PDB file of C-alpha atoms in Angstrom:
ATOM      1  CA  UNK A  24      -8.340   9.852   5.981  1.00 74.00           C
ATOM      2  CA  UNK A  25      -8.977   9.862   2.225  1.00 81.00           C
ATOM      3  CA  UNK A  26      -5.252   9.540   1.558  1.00 84.00           C
ATOM      4  CA  UNK A  27      -5.035   6.514   3.858  1.00 87.00           C
ATOM      5  CA  UNK A  28      -7.977   4.796   2.174  1.00 89.00           C
ATOM      6  CA  UNK A  29      -6.544   5.409  -1.295  1.00 91.00           C
ATOM      7  CA  UNK A  30      -3.119   4.165  -0.200  1.00 90.00           C
ATOM      8  CA  UNK A  31      -4.642   1.038   1.341  1.00 92.00           C
ATOM      9  CA  UNK A  32      -6.593   0.283  -1.853  1.00 93.00           C
ATOM     10  CA  UNK A  33      -3.425   0.611  -3.943  1.00 93.00           C
ATOM     11  CA  UNK A  34      -1.325  -1.546  -1.621  1.00 93.00           C
ATOM     12  CA  UNK A  35      -3.993  -4.207  -1.111  1.00 93.00           C
ATOM     13  CA  UNK A  36      -4.636  -4.430  -4.860  1.00 94.00           C
ATOM     14  CA  UNK A  37      -0.923  -4.881  -5.456  1.00 94.00           C
ATOM     15  CA  UNK A  38      -0.760  -7.605  -2.812  1.00 95.00           C
ATOM     16  CA  UNK A  39      -3.636  -9.462  -4.464  1.00 95.00           C
ATOM     17  CA  UNK A  40      -1.898  -9.286  -7.843  1.00 95.00           C
ATOM     18  CA  UNK A  41       1.387 -10.514  -6.384  1.00 94.00           C
ATOM     19  CA  UNK A  42      -0.394 -13.376  -4.646  1.00 94.00           C
ATOM     20  CA  UNK A  43      -2.145 -14.376  -7.854  1.00 93.00           C
ATOM     21  CA  UNK A  44       1.175 -14.821  -9.659  1.00 93.00           C
ATOM     22  CA  UNK A  45       2.229 -17.812  -7.532  1.00 90.00           C
ATOM     23  CA  UNK A  46      -0.391 -20.274  -8.863  1.00 87.00           C
ATOM     24  CA  UNK A  47      -0.326 -18.743 -12.358  1.00 88.00           C
ATOM     25  CA  UNK A  48       1.085 -21.181 -14.897  1.00 85.00           C
ATOM     26  CA  UNK A  49       2.494 -18.876 -17.549  1.00 90.00           C
ATOM     27  CA  UNK A  50       5.756 -17.586 -16.126  1.00 92.00           C
ATOM     28  CA  UNK A  51       7.549 -18.487 -19.330  1.00 91.00           C
ATOM     29  CA  UNK A  52       6.180 -19.720 -22.664  1.00 90.00           C
ATOM     30  CA  UNK A  53       8.040 -21.386 -25.510  1.00 87.00           C
ATOM     31  CA  UNK A  54       8.774 -18.964 -28.321  1.00 82.00           C
ATOM     32  CA  UNK A  55       7.661 -19.358 -31.925  1.00 71.00           C
ATOM     33  CA  UNK A  56      10.652 -17.461 -33.267  1.00 67.00           C
ATOM     34  CA  UNK A  57      12.800 -19.564 -35.601  1.00 57.00           C
ATOM     35  CA  UNK A  58      10.460 -22.566 -35.505  1.00 55.00           C
ATOM     36  CA  UNK A  59       9.516 -24.196 -38.788  1.00 50.00           C
ATOM     37  CA  UNK A  60       7.111 -26.812 -37.553  1.00 55.00           C
ATOM     38  CA  UNK A  61       5.106 -26.069 -34.430  1.00 63.00           C
ATOM     39  CA  UNK A  62       3.314 -28.949 -32.765  1.00 73.00           C
ATOM     40  CA  UNK A  63       3.627 -28.361 -29.032  1.00 80.00           C
ATOM     41  CA  UNK A  64       3.661 -25.350 -26.715  1.00 84.00           C
ATOM     42  CA  UNK A  65       5.722 -25.523 -23.552  1.00 87.00           C
ATOM     43  CA  UNK A  66       5.196 -23.334 -20.523  1.00 86.00           C
ATOM     44  CA  UNK A  67       6.160 -23.468 -16.869  1.00 88.00           C
ATOM     45  CA  UNK A  68       6.235 -21.596 -13.573  1.00 88.00           C
ATOM     46  CA  UNK A  69       8.088 -21.923 -10.277  1.00 88.00           C
ATOM     47  CA  UNK A  70       6.504 -25.248  -9.405  1.00 88.00           C
ATOM     48  CA  UNK A  71       5.857 -27.257 -12.571  1.00 88.00           C
ATOM     49  CA  UNK A  72       6.304 -27.511 -16.323  1.00 87.00           C
ATOM     50  CA  UNK A  73       3.531 -28.198 -18.814  1.00 88.00           C
ATOM     51  CA  UNK A  74       3.045 -28.931 -22.494  1.00 88.00           C
ATOM     52  CA  UNK A  75       0.088 -28.408 -24.810  1.00 87.00           C
ATOM     53  CA  UNK A  76      -0.101 -30.425 -28.023  1.00 82.00           C
ATOM     54  CA  UNK A  77      -1.737 -29.551 -31.330  1.00 77.00           C
ATOM     55  CA  UNK A  78      -5.078 -30.998 -30.204  1.00 78.00           C
ATOM     56  CA  UNK A  79      -5.258 -28.602 -27.253  1.00 75.00           C
ATOM     57  CA  UNK A  80      -4.774 -31.152 -24.497  1.00 82.00           C
ATOM     58  CA  UNK A  81      -2.319 -30.223 -21.755  1.00 84.00           C
ATOM     59  CA  UNK A  82      -0.273 -32.271 -19.362  1.00 86.00           C
ATOM     60  CA  UNK A  83       1.745 -30.937 -16.439  1.00 86.00           C
ATOM     61  CA  UNK A  84       4.511 -32.371 -14.336  1.00 86.00           C
ATOM     62  CA  UNK A  85       5.624 -31.045 -10.966  1.00 86.00           C
ATOM     63  CA  UNK A  86       9.306 -30.603 -10.414  1.00 85.00           C
ATOM     64  CA  UNK A  87      10.364 -33.827  -8.659  1.00 80.00           C
ATOM     65  CA  UNK A  88      13.170 -32.191  -6.708  1.00 80.00           C
ATOM     66  CA  UNK A  89      14.255 -28.581  -6.507  1.00 77.00           C
ATOM     67  CA  UNK A  90      17.887 -29.544  -5.963  1.00 79.00           C
ATOM     68  CA  UNK A  91      17.805 -31.629  -9.141  1.00 75.00           C
ATOM     69  CA  UNK A  92      16.825 -28.650 -11.273  1.00 78.00           C
ATOM     70  CA  UNK A  93      19.273 -26.854 -13.503  1.00 76.00           C
ATOM     71  CA  UNK A  94      19.955 -23.620 -11.631  1.00 76.00           C
ATOM     72  CA  UNK A  95      18.231 -24.661  -8.402  1.00 81.00           C
ATOM     73  CA  UNK A  96      19.624 -21.670  -6.530  1.00 85.00           C
ATOM     74  CA  UNK A  97      17.866 -19.387  -8.993  1.00 85.00           C
ATOM     75  CA  UNK A  98      14.521 -21.137  -8.392  1.00 86.00           C
ATOM     76  CA  UNK A  99      15.096 -21.024  -4.632  1.00 88.00           C
ATOM     77  CA  UNK A 100      15.702 -17.267  -4.718  1.00 90.00           C
ATOM     78  CA  UNK A 101      12.598 -16.601  -6.821  1.00 91.00           C
ATOM     79  CA  UNK A 102      10.391 -18.747  -4.623  1.00 91.00           C
ATOM     80  CA  UNK A 103      11.715 -17.182  -1.444  1.00 92.00           C
ATOM     81  CA  UNK A 104      11.217 -13.627  -2.685  1.00 93.00           C
ATOM     82  CA  UNK A 105       7.661 -14.275  -3.865  1.00 93.00           C
ATOM     83  CA  UNK A 106       6.581 -16.074  -0.690  1.00 94.00           C
ATOM     84  CA  UNK A 107       8.167 -13.357   1.462  1.00 94.00           C
ATOM     85  CA  UNK A 108       6.297 -10.713  -0.531  1.00 94.00           C
ATOM     86  CA  UNK A 109       2.970 -12.481   0.014  1.00 94.00           C
ATOM     87  CA  UNK A 110       3.562 -12.807   3.766  1.00 94.00           C
ATOM     88  CA  UNK A 111       4.683  -9.194   4.173  1.00 94.00           C
ATOM     89  CA  UNK A 112       1.684  -7.976   2.193  1.00 93.00           C
ATOM     90  CA  UNK A 113      -0.681  -9.976   4.403  1.00 95.00           C
ATOM     91  CA  UNK A 114       0.702  -8.516   7.623  1.00 94.00           C
ATOM     92  CA  UNK A 115       0.772  -5.075   6.023  1.00 93.00           C
ATOM     93  CA  UNK A 116      -2.951  -5.351   5.254  1.00 93.00           C
ATOM     94  CA  UNK A 117      -3.727  -6.359   8.840  1.00 92.00           C
ATOM     95  CA  UNK A 118      -1.679  -3.520  10.334  1.00 92.00           C
ATOM     96  CA  UNK A 119      -3.178  -1.022   7.899  1.00 91.00           C
ATOM     97  CA  UNK A 120      -6.724  -1.964   8.929  1.00 90.00           C
ATOM     98  CA  UNK A 121      -5.763  -1.508  12.574  1.00 89.00           C
ATOM     99  CA  UNK A 122      -3.934   1.786  12.084  1.00 87.00           C
ATOM    100  CA  UNK A 123      -6.270   3.615   9.723  1.00 85.00           C
ATOM    101  CA  UNK A 124      -8.278   6.478  11.207  1.00 84.00           C
ATOM    102  CA  UNK A 125     -11.541   5.137   9.779  1.00 82.00           C
ATOM    103  CA  UNK A 126     -11.353   2.060  12.023  1.00 82.00           C
ATOM    104  CA  UNK A 127     -12.251   1.976  15.710  1.00 80.00           C
ATOM    105  CA  UNK A 128      -9.419  -0.296  16.821  1.00 78.00           C
ATOM    106  CA  UNK A 129      -5.759   0.393  17.431  1.00 66.00           C
ATOM    107  CA  UNK A 130      -5.741   2.793  20.384  1.00 73.00           C
ATOM    108  CA  UNK A 131      -5.080   6.532  20.318  1.00 75.00           C
ATOM    109  CA  UNK A 132      -4.199   8.662  17.328  1.00 74.00           C
ATOM    110  CA  UNK A 133      -0.466   8.519  17.985  1.00 80.00           C
ATOM    111  CA  UNK A 134      -0.350   4.746  18.261  1.00 83.00           C
ATOM    112  CA  UNK A 135      -2.550   4.352  15.168  1.00 85.00           C
ATOM    113  CA  UNK A 136      -0.153   6.540  13.215  1.00 85.00           C
ATOM    114  CA  UNK A 137       2.740   4.315  14.203  1.00 87.00           C
ATOM    115  CA  UNK A 138       0.846   1.186  13.156  1.00 89.00           C
ATOM    116  CA  UNK A 139      -0.058   2.799   9.823  1.00 89.00           C
ATOM    117  CA  UNK A 140       3.582   3.706   9.181  1.00 90.00           C
ATOM    118  CA  UNK A 141       4.627   0.160  10.034  1.00 91.00           C
ATOM    119  CA  UNK A 142       2.021  -1.163   7.594  1.00 92.00           C
ATOM    120  CA  UNK A 143       3.424   1.093   4.886  1.00 92.00           C
ATOM    121  CA  UNK A 144       6.919  -0.265   5.509  1.00 93.00           C
ATOM    122  CA  UNK A 145       5.555  -3.809   5.231  1.00 92.00           C
ATOM    123  CA  UNK A 146       3.986  -3.017   1.865  1.00 94.00           C
ATOM    124  CA  UNK A 147       7.193  -1.412   0.627  1.00 94.00           C
ATOM    125  CA  UNK A 148       9.156  -4.507   1.634  1.00 93.00           C
ATOM    126  CA  UNK A 149       6.554  -6.694  -0.080  1.00 91.00           C
ATOM    127  CA  UNK A 150       7.701  -5.034  -3.264  1.00 87.00           C
ATOM    128  CA  UNK A 151      10.596  -7.516  -3.127  1.00 85.00           C
ATOM    129  CA  UNK A 152       8.437  -9.544  -5.508  1.00 86.00           C
ATOM    130  CA  UNK A 153       9.683  -7.057  -8.091  1.00 89.00           C
ATOM    131  CA  UNK A 154      13.141  -8.561  -7.621  1.00 89.00           C
ATOM    132  CA  UNK A 155      11.800 -12.112  -7.899  1.00 90.00           C
ATOM    133  CA  UNK A 156       9.998 -11.420 -11.176  1.00 92.00           C
ATOM    134  CA  UNK A 157      12.946  -9.460 -12.539  1.00 92.00           C
ATOM    135  CA  UNK A 158      15.368 -12.257 -11.670  1.00 91.00           C
ATOM    136  CA  UNK A 159      13.199 -14.800 -13.460  1.00 92.00           C
ATOM    137  CA  UNK A 160      12.840 -12.495 -16.478  1.00 92.00           C
ATOM    138  CA  UNK A 161      16.594 -11.935 -16.599  1.00 92.00           C
ATOM    139  CA  UNK A 162      17.229 -15.669 -16.866  1.00 89.00           C
ATOM    140  CA  UNK A 163      14.705 -15.992 -19.702  1.00 90.00           C
ATOM    141  CA  UNK A 164      16.082 -13.066 -21.705  1.00 90.00           C
ATOM    142  CA  UNK A 165      19.711 -14.039 -21.168  1.00 89.00           C
ATOM    143  CA  UNK A 166      19.042 -17.526 -22.511  1.00 84.00           C
ATOM    144  CA  UNK A 167      16.991 -16.136 -25.402  1.00 86.00           C
ATOM    145  CA  UNK A 168      19.818 -13.894 -26.655  1.00 85.00           C
ATOM    146  CA  UNK A 169      22.592 -16.345 -25.885  1.00 80.00           C
ATOM    147  CA  UNK A 170      23.788 -17.861 -29.220  1.00 79.00           C
ATOM    148  CA  UNK A 171      25.338 -20.779 -27.351  1.00 80.00           C
ATOM    149  CA  UNK A 172      21.925 -21.990 -26.193  1.00 73.00           C
ATOM    150  CA  UNK A 173      20.633 -24.324 -28.900  1.00 70.00           C
ATOM    151  CA  UNK A 174      17.780 -25.867 -26.945  1.00 75.00           C
ATOM    152  CA  UNK A 175      14.253 -24.503 -26.781  1.00 80.00           C
ATOM    153  CA  UNK A 176      13.974 -20.839 -25.907  1.00 83.00           C
ATOM    154  CA  UNK A 177      11.237 -19.109 -23.963  1.00 87.00           C
ATOM    155  CA  UNK A 178       9.525 -15.735 -23.799  1.00 90.00           C
ATOM    156  CA  UNK A 179       8.178 -13.763 -20.852  1.00 92.00           C
ATOM    157  CA  UNK A 180       4.847 -15.024 -19.581  1.00 90.00           C
ATOM    158  CA  UNK A 181       1.818 -13.086 -18.371  1.00 91.00           C
ATOM    159  CA  UNK A 182       2.551 -13.864 -14.715  1.00 92.00           C
ATOM    160  CA  UNK A 183       5.699 -11.735 -14.791  1.00 93.00           C
ATOM    161  CA  UNK A 184       3.818  -8.648 -15.953  1.00 95.00           C
ATOM    162  CA  UNK A 185       1.145  -9.191 -13.304  1.00 94.00           C
ATOM    163  CA  UNK A 186       3.855  -9.530 -10.670  1.00 93.00           C
ATOM    164  CA  UNK A 187       5.589  -6.340 -11.806  1.00 95.00           C
ATOM    165  CA  UNK A 188       2.336  -4.388 -11.722  1.00 95.00           C
ATOM    166  CA  UNK A 189       1.449  -5.721  -8.271  1.00 94.00           C
ATOM    167  CA  UNK A 190       4.898  -4.908  -6.899  1.00 94.00           C
ATOM    168  CA  UNK A 191       4.716  -1.322  -8.111  1.00 95.00           C
ATOM    169  CA  UNK A 192       1.269  -0.899  -6.559  1.00 95.00           C
ATOM    170  CA  UNK A 193       2.536  -2.294  -3.252  1.00 94.00           C
ATOM    171  CA  UNK A 194       5.463   0.115  -3.204  1.00 94.00           C
ATOM    172  CA  UNK A 195       3.347   3.140  -4.139  1.00 94.00           C
ATOM    173  CA  UNK A 196       0.657   2.244  -1.615  1.00 93.00           C
ATOM    174  CA  UNK A 197       3.242   1.695   1.122  1.00 93.00           C
ATOM    175  CA  UNK A 198       4.894   5.050   0.468  1.00 93.00           C
ATOM    176  CA  UNK A 199       1.500   6.769   0.494  1.00 91.00           C
ATOM    177  CA  UNK A 200       0.636   5.123   3.821  1.00 90.00           C
ATOM    178  CA  UNK A 201       3.889   6.338   5.355  1.00 89.00           C
ATOM    179  CA  UNK A 202       3.342   9.906   4.147  1.00 88.00           C
ATOM    180  CA  UNK A 203      -0.332   9.913   5.182  1.00 83.00           C
ATOM    181  CA  UNK A 204       0.655  10.339   8.848  1.00 78.00           C
ATOM    182  CA  UNK A 205       3.035  13.252   8.304  1.00 75.00           C
ATOM    183  CA  UNK A 206       0.420  15.949   8.843  1.00 56.00           C
ATOM    184  CA  UNK A 207      -1.467  14.160  11.619  1.00 46.00           C
ATOM    185  CA  UNK A 208       0.645  15.400  14.583  1.00 46.00           C
ATOM    186  CA  UNK A 209       0.638  18.924  13.161  1.00 46.00           C
ATOM    187  CA  UNK A 210      -3.118  18.877  12.813  1.00 44.00           C
ATOM    188  CA  UNK A 211      -3.573  17.723  16.400  1.00 45.00           C
ATOM    189  CA  UNK A 212      -1.215  20.461  17.602  1.00 42.00           C
ATOM    190  CA  UNK A 213      -3.038  23.155  15.647  1.00 45.00           C
ATOM    191  CA  UNK A 214      -6.409  22.026  16.936  1.00 48.00           C
ATOM    192  CA  UNK A 215      -5.214  22.068  20.557  1.00 49.00           C
ATOM    193  CA  UNK A 216      -3.618  25.504  20.095  1.00 48.00           C
ATOM    194  CA  UNK A 217      -6.775  27.052  18.682  1.00 45.00           C
ATOM    195  CA  UNK A 218      -8.883  25.345  21.336  1.00 47.00           C
ATOM    196  CA  UNK A 219      -6.840  27.066  24.029  1.00 44.00           C
ATOM    197  CA  UNK A 220      -7.163  30.359  22.142  1.00 49.00           C
ATOM    198  CA  UNK A 221     -10.947  30.126  21.967  1.00 45.00           C
ATOM    199  CA  UNK A 222     -11.246  29.195  25.622  1.00 44.00           C
ATOM    200  CA  UNK A 223      -9.089  32.192  26.520  1.00 46.00           C
ATOM    201  CA  UNK A 224     -11.325  34.434  24.395  1.00 46.00           C
ATOM    202  CA  UNK A 225     -14.346  32.963  26.186  1.00 46.00           C
ATOM    203  CA  UNK A 226     -12.941  34.014  29.536  1.00 51.00           C
ATOM    204  CA  UNK A 227     -12.120  37.435  28.139  1.00 50.00           C
ATOM    205  CA  UNK A 228     -15.603  37.903  26.729  1.00 47.00           C
ATOM    206  CA  UNK A 229     -17.087  36.831  30.053  1.00 50.00           C
ATOM    207  CA  UNK A 230     -15.426  39.797  31.753  1.00 48.00           C
ATOM    208  CA  UNK A 231     -15.997  42.229  28.884  1.00 44.00           C
ATOM    209  CA  UNK A 232     -19.411  41.346  27.551  1.00 45.00           C
ATOM    210  CA  UNK A 233     -19.597  44.506  25.444  1.00 44.00           C
ATOM    211  CA  UNK A 234     -17.048  43.073  23.063  1.00 44.00           C
ATOM    212  CA  UNK A 235     -18.902  39.769  22.619  1.00 43.00           C
ATOM    213  CA  UNK A 236     -20.310  40.485  19.156  1.00 39.00           C
ATOM    214  CA  UNK A 237     -17.032  41.807  17.779  1.00 42.00           C
ATOM    215  CA  UNK A 238     -14.976  38.944  19.227  1.00 45.00           C
ATOM    216  CA  UNK A 239     -17.494  36.364  18.048  1.00 46.00           C
ATOM    217  CA  UNK A 240     -17.171  37.637  14.485  1.00 40.00           C
ATOM    218  CA  UNK A 241     -13.400  37.535  14.695  1.00 45.00           C
ATOM    219  CA  UNK A 242     -13.539  33.875  15.686  1.00 44.00           C
ATOM    220  CA  UNK A 243     -14.694  33.023  12.170  1.00 42.00           C
ATOM    221  CA  UNK A 244     -11.229  33.885  10.898  1.00 39.00           C
ATOM    222  CA  UNK A 245      -9.539  31.241  13.051  1.00 43.00           C
ATOM    223  CA  UNK A 246      -8.216  28.466  10.805  1.00 42.00           C
ATOM    224  CA  UNK A 247      -9.603  25.510  12.755  1.00 40.00           C
ATOM    225  CA  UNK A 248      -9.234  21.950  11.493  1.00 40.00           C
ATOM    226  CA  UNK A 249     -12.894  21.505  10.530  1.00 40.00           C
ATOM    227  CA  UNK A 250     -16.223  23.296  10.654  1.00 40.00           C
ATOM    228  CA  UNK A 251     -17.586  20.769  13.131  1.00 41.00           C
ATOM    229  CA  UNK A 252     -14.838  21.486  15.665  1.00 43.00           C
ATOM    230  CA  UNK A 253     -15.378  25.217  15.159  1.00 43.00           C
ATOM    231  CA  UNK A 254     -19.127  24.863  15.713  1.00 45.00           C
ATOM    232  CA  UNK A 255     -18.536  22.896  18.905  1.00 44.00           C
ATOM    233  CA  UNK A 256     -16.123  25.471  20.293  1.00 45.00           C
ATOM    234  CA  UNK A 257     -18.317  28.373  19.187  1.00 48.00           C
ATOM    235  CA  UNK A 258     -21.358  26.845  20.902  1.00 44.00           C
ATOM    236  CA  UNK A 259     -19.340  26.357  24.069  1.00 47.00           C
ATOM    237  CA  UNK A 260     -18.220  29.961  23.854  1.00 45.00           C
ATOM    238  CA  UNK A 261     -21.797  31.223  23.589  1.00 45.00           C
ATOM    239  CA  UNK A 262     -22.879  29.121  26.559  1.00 38.00           C
ATOM    240  CA  UNK A 263     -19.930  30.352  28.638  1.00 44.00           C
ATOM    241  CA  UNK A 264     -20.671  33.959  27.726  1.00 39.00           C
ATOM    242  CA  UNK A 265     -24.357  33.528  28.571  1.00 36.00           C
ATOM    243  CA  UNK A 266     -23.442  32.103  31.953  1.00 43.00           C
ATOM    244  CA  UNK A 267     -21.086  35.025  32.626  1.00 43.00           C
ATOM    245  CA  UNK A 268     -23.709  37.556  31.563  1.00 43.00           C
ATOM    246  CA  UNK A 269     -26.335  36.059  33.846  1.00 42.00           C
ATOM    247  CA  UNK A 270     -24.140  36.475  36.931  1.00 47.00           C
TER     248      UNK A 270
END
């Protein structure tokens, strides 16, 4: 259960960071390299471009038409990847809350494990925002080092680093959610196997009450899943033995 909670915190934190990059303005910022006189600072994101003058006042302008932009296919790919990542992360959070063992919804243990695994896959796929941020960064760096580009050049903005960090957290949290259910079926199997063993010993002790003390001490060496389950089975064993003795 602790592994699931930790994985959910990682994945949900990454989803929040990825979501916060969409309205963030600073995807790219005009560089100061090679500038003699600096009066204005230009910066933009996937939706608008802005400028800040020497007095500190800013003015922004939304892109009038995506198809009219230079490299509109590039902007379309980045927008699609980021929006898809936000949607996948949202559904991954919902499925994770349903499938985690600490919640009371989602059905039996087997069905909850499946939902948790599906949530982990959603979070891993939401890491596609890593591709969106990387694609945007590639365009900025390629134009920066291209000697044929004589117009204004830009540097990487803070939103890209936030998006990269959020994508990595989503991927790590999704992988952890998928691996958190690996030992669950084994644990259920072991618990059932030892339950049958203890019940068999209870029947045996009922017929041979002289061995009760020795068998009861040996039960402490059974590797049950938890002390609570052992206490429950041990109490049931004592009651069963008492009933058999009183016959």
